XYZ file of C-alpha atoms in Angstrom:
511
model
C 17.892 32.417 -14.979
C 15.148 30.556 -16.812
C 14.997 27.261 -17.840
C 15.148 25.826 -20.927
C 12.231 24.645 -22.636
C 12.739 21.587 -25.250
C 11.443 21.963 -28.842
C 8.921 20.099 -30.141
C 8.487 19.214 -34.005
C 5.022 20.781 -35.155
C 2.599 18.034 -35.197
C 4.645 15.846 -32.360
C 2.911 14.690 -29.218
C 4.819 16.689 -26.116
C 6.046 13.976 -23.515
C 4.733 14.325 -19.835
C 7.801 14.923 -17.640
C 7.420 14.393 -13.945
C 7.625 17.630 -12.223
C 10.713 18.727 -10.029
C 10.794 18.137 -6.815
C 11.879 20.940 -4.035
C 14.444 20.420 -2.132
C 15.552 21.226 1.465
C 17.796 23.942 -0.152
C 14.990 25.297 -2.119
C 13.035 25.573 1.046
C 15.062 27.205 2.623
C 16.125 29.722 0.333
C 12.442 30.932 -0.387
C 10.045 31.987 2.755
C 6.518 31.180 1.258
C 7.606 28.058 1.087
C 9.478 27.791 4.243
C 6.529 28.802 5.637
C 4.477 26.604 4.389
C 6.503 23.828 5.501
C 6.702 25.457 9.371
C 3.016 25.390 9.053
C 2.062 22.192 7.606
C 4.333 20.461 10.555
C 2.653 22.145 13.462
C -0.862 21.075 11.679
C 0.209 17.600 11.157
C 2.084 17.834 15.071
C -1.534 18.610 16.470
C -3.267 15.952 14.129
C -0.743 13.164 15.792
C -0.583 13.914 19.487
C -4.823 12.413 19.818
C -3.994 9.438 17.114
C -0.669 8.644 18.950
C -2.609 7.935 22.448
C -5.323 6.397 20.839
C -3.277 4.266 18.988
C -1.291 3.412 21.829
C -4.327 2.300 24.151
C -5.278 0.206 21.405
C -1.656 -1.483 21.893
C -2.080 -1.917 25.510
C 0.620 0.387 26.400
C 1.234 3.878 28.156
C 0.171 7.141 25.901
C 4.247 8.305 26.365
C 5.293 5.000 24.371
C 2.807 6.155 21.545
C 3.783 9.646 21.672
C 7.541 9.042 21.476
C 7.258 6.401 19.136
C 5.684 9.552 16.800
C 8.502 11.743 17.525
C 11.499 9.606 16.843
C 9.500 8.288 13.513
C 8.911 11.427 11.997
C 12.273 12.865 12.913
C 14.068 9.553 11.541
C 12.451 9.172 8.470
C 13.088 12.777 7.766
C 16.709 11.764 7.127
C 16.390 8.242 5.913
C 13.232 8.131 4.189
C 13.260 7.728 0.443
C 9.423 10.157 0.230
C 9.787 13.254 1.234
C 6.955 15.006 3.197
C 5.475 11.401 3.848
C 4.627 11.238 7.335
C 5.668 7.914 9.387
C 4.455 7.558 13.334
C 2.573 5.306 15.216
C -0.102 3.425 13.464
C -3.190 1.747 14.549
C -2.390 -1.313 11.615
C 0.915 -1.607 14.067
C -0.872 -1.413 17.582
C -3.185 -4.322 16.634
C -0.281 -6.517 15.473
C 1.590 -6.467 18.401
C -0.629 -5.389 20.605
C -0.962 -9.266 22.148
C 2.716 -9.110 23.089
C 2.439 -6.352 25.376
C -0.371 -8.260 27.160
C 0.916 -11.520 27.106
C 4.678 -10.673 27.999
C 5.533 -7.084 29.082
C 6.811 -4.288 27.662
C 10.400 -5.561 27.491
C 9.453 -7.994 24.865
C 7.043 -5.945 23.532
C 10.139 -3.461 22.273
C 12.498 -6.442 21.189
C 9.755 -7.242 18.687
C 9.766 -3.606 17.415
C 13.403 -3.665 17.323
C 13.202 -6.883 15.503
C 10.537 -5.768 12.993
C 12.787 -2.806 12.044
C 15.805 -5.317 11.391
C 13.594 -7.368 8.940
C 12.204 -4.344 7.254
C 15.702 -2.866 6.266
C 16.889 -6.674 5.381
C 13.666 -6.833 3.189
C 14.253 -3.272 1.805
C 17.888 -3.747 1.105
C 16.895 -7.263 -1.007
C 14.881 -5.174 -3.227
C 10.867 -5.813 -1.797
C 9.596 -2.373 -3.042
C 9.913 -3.503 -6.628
C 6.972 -5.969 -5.455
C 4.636 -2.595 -5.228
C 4.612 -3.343 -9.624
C 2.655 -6.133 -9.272
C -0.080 -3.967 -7.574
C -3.042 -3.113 -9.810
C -4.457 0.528 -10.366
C -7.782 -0.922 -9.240
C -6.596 -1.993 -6.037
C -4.649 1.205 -5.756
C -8.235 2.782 -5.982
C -9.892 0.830 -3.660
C -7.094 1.143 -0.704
C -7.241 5.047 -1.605
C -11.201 4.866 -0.652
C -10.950 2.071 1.722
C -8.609 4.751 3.713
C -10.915 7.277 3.487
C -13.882 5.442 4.958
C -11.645 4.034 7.718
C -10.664 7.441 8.421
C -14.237 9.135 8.687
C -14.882 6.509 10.627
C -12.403 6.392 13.005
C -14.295 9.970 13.725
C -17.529 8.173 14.516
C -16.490 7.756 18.142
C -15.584 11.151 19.009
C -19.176 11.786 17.251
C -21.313 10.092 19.952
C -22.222 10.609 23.292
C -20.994 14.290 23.293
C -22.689 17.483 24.630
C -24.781 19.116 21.701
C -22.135 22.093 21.563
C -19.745 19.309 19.514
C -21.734 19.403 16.032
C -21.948 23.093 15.560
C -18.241 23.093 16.427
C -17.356 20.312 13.789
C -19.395 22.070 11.309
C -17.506 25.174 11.813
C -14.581 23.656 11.633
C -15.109 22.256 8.592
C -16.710 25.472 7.192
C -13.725 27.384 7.901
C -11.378 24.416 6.519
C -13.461 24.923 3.186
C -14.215 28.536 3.116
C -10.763 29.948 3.813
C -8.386 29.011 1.132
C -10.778 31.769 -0.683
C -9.349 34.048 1.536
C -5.994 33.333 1.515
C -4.131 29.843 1.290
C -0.772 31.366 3.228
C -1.500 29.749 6.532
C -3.375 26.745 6.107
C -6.880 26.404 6.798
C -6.799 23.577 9.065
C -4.273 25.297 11.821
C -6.995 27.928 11.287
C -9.901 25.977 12.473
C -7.791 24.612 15.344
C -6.467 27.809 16.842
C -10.118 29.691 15.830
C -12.812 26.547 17.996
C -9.895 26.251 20.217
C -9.570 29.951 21.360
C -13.726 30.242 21.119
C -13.475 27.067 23.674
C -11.065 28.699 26.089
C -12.813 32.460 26.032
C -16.608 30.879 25.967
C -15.322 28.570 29.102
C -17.213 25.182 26.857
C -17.565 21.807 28.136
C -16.569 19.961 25.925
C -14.011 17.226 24.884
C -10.535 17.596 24.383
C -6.840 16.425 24.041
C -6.756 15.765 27.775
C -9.405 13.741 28.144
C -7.502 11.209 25.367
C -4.784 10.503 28.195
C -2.334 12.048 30.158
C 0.502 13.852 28.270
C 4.335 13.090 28.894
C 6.479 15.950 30.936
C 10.021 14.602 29.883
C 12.068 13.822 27.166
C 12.425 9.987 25.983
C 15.234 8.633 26.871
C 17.389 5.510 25.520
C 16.497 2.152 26.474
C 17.541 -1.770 25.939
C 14.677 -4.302 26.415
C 15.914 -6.405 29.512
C 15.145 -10.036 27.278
C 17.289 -13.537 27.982
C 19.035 -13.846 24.752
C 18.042 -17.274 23.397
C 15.896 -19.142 20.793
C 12.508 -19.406 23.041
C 12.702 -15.063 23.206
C 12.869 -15.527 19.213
C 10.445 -18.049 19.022
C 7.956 -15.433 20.909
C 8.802 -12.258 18.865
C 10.056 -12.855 15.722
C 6.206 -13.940 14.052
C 4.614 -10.566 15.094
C 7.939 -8.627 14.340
C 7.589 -9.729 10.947
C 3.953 -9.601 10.647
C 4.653 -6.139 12.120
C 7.206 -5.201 9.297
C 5.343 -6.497 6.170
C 2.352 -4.586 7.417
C 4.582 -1.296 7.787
C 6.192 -1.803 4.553
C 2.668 -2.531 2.545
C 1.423 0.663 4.065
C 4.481 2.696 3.277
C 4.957 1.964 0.115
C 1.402 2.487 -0.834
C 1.579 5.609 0.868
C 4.378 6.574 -1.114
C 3.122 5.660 -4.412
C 0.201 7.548 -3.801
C 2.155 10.981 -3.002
C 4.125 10.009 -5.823
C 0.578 10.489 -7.678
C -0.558 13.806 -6.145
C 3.159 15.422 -6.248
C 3.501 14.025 -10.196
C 7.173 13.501 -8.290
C 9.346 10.124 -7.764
C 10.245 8.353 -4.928
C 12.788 5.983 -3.730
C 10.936 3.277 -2.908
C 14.269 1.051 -1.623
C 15.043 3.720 0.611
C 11.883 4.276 1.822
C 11.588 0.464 2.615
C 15.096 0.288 4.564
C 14.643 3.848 6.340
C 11.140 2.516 7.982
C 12.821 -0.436 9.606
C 16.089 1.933 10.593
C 13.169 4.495 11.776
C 11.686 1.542 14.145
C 15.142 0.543 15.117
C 15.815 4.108 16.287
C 12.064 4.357 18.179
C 12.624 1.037 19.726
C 15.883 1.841 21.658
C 13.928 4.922 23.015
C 11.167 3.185 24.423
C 8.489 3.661 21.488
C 6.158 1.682 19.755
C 7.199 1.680 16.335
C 4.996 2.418 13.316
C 5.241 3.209 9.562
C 3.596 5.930 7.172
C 0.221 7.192 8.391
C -1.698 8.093 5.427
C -4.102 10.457 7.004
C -1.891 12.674 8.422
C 0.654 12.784 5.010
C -2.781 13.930 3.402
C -2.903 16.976 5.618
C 0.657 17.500 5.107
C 0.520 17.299 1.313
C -2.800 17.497 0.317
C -4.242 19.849 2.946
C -1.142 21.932 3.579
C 0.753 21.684 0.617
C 4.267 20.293 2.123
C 6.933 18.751 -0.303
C 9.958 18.265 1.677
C 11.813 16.679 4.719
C 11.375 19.970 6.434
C 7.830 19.616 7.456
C 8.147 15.944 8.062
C 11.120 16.630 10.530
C 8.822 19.889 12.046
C 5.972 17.636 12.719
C 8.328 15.414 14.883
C 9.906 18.117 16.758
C 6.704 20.339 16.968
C 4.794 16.654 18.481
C 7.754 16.980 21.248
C 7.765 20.376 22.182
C 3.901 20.390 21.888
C 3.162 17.596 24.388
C 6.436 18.266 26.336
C 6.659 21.947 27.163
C 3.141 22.865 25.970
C 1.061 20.007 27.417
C -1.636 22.157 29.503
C -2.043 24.045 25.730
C -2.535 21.474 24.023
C -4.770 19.971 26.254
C -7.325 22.114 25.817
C -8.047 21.916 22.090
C -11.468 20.466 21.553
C -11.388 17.298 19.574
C -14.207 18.324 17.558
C -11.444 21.139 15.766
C -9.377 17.735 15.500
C -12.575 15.439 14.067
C -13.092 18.104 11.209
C -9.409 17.931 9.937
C -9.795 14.729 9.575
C -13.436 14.423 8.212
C -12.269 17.194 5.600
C -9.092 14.627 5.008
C -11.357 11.639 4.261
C -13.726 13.933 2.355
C -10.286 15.297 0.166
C -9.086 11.547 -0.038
C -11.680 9.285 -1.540
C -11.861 8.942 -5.069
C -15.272 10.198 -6.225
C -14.688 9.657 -9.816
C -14.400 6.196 -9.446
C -18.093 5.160 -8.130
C -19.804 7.479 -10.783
C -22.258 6.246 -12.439
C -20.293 6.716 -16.459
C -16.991 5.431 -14.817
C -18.598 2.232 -13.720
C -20.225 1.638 -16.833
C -16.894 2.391 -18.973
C -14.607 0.600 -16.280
C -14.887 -4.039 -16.500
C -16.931 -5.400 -14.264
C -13.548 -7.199 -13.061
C -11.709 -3.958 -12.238
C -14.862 -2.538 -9.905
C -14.856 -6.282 -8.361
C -11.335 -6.003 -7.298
C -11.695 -2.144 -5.925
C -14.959 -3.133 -4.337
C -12.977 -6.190 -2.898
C -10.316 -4.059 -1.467
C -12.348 -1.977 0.188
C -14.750 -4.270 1.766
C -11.891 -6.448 3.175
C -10.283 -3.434 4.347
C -12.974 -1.678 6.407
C -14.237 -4.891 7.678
C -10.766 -6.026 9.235
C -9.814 -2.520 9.265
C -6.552 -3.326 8.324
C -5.213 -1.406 5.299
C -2.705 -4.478 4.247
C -4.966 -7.504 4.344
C -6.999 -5.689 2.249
C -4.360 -4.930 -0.152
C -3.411 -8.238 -0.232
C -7.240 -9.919 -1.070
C -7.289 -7.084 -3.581
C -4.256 -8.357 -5.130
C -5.646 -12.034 -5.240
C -8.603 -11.083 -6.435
C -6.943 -9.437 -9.393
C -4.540 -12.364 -10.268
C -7.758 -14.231 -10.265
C -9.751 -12.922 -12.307
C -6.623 -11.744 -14.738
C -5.786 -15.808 -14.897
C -9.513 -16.885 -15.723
C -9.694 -13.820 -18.413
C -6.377 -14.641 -19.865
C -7.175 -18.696 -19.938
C -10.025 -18.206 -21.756
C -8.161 -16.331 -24.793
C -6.123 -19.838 -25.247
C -7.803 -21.955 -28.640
C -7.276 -25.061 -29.846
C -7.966 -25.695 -33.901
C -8.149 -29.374 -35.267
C -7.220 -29.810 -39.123
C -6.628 -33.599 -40.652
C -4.041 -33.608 -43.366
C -2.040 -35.817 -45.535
C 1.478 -36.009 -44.773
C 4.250 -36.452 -47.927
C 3.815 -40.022 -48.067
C -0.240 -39.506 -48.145
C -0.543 -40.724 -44.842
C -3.528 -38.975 -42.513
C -2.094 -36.654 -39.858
C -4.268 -34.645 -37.126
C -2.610 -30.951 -36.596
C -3.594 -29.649 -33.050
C -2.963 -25.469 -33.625
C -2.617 -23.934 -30.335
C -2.846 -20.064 -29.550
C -2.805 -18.219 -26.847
C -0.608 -18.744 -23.249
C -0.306 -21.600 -21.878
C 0.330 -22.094 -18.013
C -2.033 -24.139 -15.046
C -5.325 -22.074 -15.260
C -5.648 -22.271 -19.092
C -3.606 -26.144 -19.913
C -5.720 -27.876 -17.383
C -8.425 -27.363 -20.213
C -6.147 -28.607 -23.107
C -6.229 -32.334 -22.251
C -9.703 -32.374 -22.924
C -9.808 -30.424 -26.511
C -8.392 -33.626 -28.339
C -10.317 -36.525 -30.407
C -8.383 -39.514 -29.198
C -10.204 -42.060 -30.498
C -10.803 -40.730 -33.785
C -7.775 -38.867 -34.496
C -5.389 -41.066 -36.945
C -2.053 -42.412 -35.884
C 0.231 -39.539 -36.147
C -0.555 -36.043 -34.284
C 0.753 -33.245 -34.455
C 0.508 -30.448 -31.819
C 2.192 -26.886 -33.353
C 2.628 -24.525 -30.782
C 4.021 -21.832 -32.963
C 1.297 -19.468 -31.286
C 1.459 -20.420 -27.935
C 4.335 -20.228 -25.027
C 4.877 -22.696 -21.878
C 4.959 -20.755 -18.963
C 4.555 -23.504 -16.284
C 5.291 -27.141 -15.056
C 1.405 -27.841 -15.210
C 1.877 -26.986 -19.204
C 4.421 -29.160 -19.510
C 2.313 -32.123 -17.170
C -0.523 -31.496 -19.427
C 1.265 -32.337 -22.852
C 2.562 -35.295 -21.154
C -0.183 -36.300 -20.377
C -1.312 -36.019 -23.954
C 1.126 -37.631 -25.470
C 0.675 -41.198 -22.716
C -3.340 -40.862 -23.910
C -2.290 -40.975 -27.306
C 0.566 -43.630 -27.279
C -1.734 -45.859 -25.094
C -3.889 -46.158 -28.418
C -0.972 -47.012 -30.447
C -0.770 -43.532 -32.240
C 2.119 -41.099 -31.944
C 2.769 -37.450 -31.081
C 4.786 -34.608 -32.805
C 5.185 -31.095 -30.718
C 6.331 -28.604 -32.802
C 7.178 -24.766 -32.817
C 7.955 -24.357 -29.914
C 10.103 -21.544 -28.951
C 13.539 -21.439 -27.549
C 11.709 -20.393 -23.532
C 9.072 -23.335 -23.946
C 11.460 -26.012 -25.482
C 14.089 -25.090 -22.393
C 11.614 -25.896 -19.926
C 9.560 -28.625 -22.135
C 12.753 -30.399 -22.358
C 13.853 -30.435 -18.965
C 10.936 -30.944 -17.599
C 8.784 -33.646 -19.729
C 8.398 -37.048 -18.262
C 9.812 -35.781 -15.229
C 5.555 -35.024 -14.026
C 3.017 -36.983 -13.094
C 0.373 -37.622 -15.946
C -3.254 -38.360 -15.828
């Protein structure tokens, strides 16, 4: 059956539709891409199992808490999830956030607060945050997009250094046959290739050299369901509740990004509501099984989208229950692969992921000198805290910043002295442009007081009240002016401005 195409009037610009997104169904029903699915979850399975320790030493915890916490994420937000083929697990942005409670009070409270975090992220979901991800900038979208590529090459730095010699050949390799061998053929993906090719050569040439196992020991059961043992009472909230919801804002930030940005290489949609409420019913789930709760990890969606080619909940789910089997059933396999096959995945990721076109030379001369300050800003924040959400937010400031100075400065003031019917002088005050606190602290001072005659009037036909400091500022206009004896007219104002001029004149403090 084929579809049908729409016409098009000769001469008519063609709209850009988003493309269709497979399904689960549509998976299924066709091998290649059932296949590629299969695949792309066993990649992204090995990818996680080193990230999940590491990330769970940085947290102060046990490698198994890590590990599960990346199983019951990715099979969770399989189901829930409002992005398919995003990837959700344990996160380093996570471990550092509430990494201090495991030190400072156990493990017990250290899984209330990710149960906790999950229960704000699905109340903050189902009140609608997502539609806050409008409000971020393209620029800043930019510089998080590089800003995670440089954190993720460099996260590769330390498996880089103090390492027998045989290391750099591997990595090269691995990267060489990660480039090379989607010439050949793109049906399995290139980066299971380079795993299963420098991890056999490893095994048969009996090398020295680091691996999986050396990242921490592996877990040989299944997780299993547990309840933090914490006294029920205000002082346990008092302890948990500010990381659990520093924890969720940073899970939902990165999410969301994440999912915008598959959203860009798919040319698909996303439910971004859903996505927000699954995370925290994801954590939920991973916190009654003993893990350490997480959100979207963007390097490892890359391999699954980007690298691999995924597009649905079956290779999301796969790299969940691949992770378990893997580490479970398979640990003395998987400990064996060198982490140099691992560090070229991921410096072929970071290569893939940073957006080259936006530091050229002729985009930086096209693009304002405001819009490379705020991507600059984003990713300088970022890798210096390495923390993908505090950058977002400077990134964001920096925008609102700059967009309040630019648009304050478009805001004019024009002075004309006219007689009125009765031949009387009157000063008319023409104001253009918007009006709120960055661009009316300016007006007071773009008025002749003393030589203005005794009636002025200020038309604001061209101009709209957006704030109280608006509305503070023509007060305190008007209290210069009748303090000389002379009186003010405001005029054309528009039904918005007069609504909040009205209620809210003499109501402010004046100069």
């Amino acid at each position: 059956m084929t579809r049908p195409t729409r016409e098009h009037a000769p001469g008519t610009q063609r709209l850009a539709l988003p493309a269709i997104e497979p399904t689960v169904r549509t998976a299924l029903r066709s091998p290649a891409m059932l296949r590629t699915e299969v695949l792309a979850g066993l990649v992204v399975a090995l990818a996680l199992i080193p990230e999940a320790i590491s990330f769970s030493i940085i947290a102060g915890v046990d490698p198994r808490v890590g590990l599960f916490a990346s199983f019951t994420m990715a099979v969770s937000i399989a189901f829930l999830g409002g992005r398919p083929a995003m990837i959700s697990a344990a996160t380093g942005a996570v471990a550092l956030v509430i990494a201090p409670v495991a030190e400072n009070y156990g493990m017990d409270y250290f899984i209330a607060t990710v149960l906790l975090a999950g229960v704000f992220q699905v109340v903050l979901g189902l009140s609608g945050v997502a539609r806050l991800m409008r409000f971020i900038p393209r620029s800043v979208m930019v510089g998080f997009v590089n800003a995670l590529a440089i954190l993720i090459f460099l996260a590769q730095i330390p498996h880089m250094i103090d390492v027998p010699w045989l290391v750099y050949p591997m990595i090269l390799v691995g990267i060489a046959v990660i480039v090379g061998f989607p010439r050949i053929t793109t049906v399995i993906p290139a980066p299971l290739v380079a795993i299963v090719a420098l991890t056999g050569f490893t095994v048969l040439a009996a090398l020295t050299v680091p691996n999986v196992g050396d990242e921490g020991e592996l877990p040989d059961s299944l997780p299993s369901l547990l309840i933090p043992d914490v006294p029920l009472e205000l002082h346990t909230l008092k302890v948990i509740a500010p990381y659990a919801l520093a924890m969720a804002l940073v899970g939902l930030l990165e999410s969301l990004l994440t999912a915008k940005l598959v959203d860009d290489i798919t040319d698909t949609h996303s439910n971004k509501t859903r996505e927000a409420w699954g995370q925290g019913a994801a954590n939920v789930i991973t916190g009654f099984f003993g893990g350490m709760g997480g959100c979207a990890m963007i390097g490892q969606t890359m391999i699954n989208v980007k690298a691999s080619g995924a597009r649905t909940r079956i290779s999301t789910f796969l790299a969940g229950t691949f992770l378990l089997i893997l580490v479970v059933g398979f640990g003395d396999v998987v400990a064996v692969i060198p982490m140099a096959a691992l560090v070229a995945v991921m410096v072929m990721v970071a290569v893939g992921t940073f957006d080259w076109h936006s530091i050229q030379p002729a985009t930086l001369r096209r693009m304002p000198k405001s819009e490379t300050l705020v991507m600059l800003s984003t990713v300088a924040v970022t890798v210096a805290s390495h923390n993908l959400a505090i950058g977002v937010v400077v990134g964001v400031l920096v925008a609102m910043t700059l967009f309040a100075r630019r648009v304050a400065h478009l805001t004019e003031t024009h002075r004309q002295v006219v007689d009125d019917e009765h031949g009387k002088p009157t000063a008319v005050y023409r104001v253009t442009g918007e009006l709120f606190f960055a661009s009316s602290n300016d007006l007071y001072t773009q008025f002749e007081y003393a030589e203005d005659p005794d009636l002025v009037v200020i038309d604001l036909t061209d101009s709209h009240i957006w704030d109280a400091s608006t509305v503070a500022s023509l007060d305190a206009i008007t209290t210069k002016y009748q303090r000389k004896g002379k009186s003010v007219e405001i005029i054309g104002l528009n039904d918005s401005s007069a609504e909040r001029h009205r209620r809210l004149t003499g109501q402010l403090a004046t100069h």
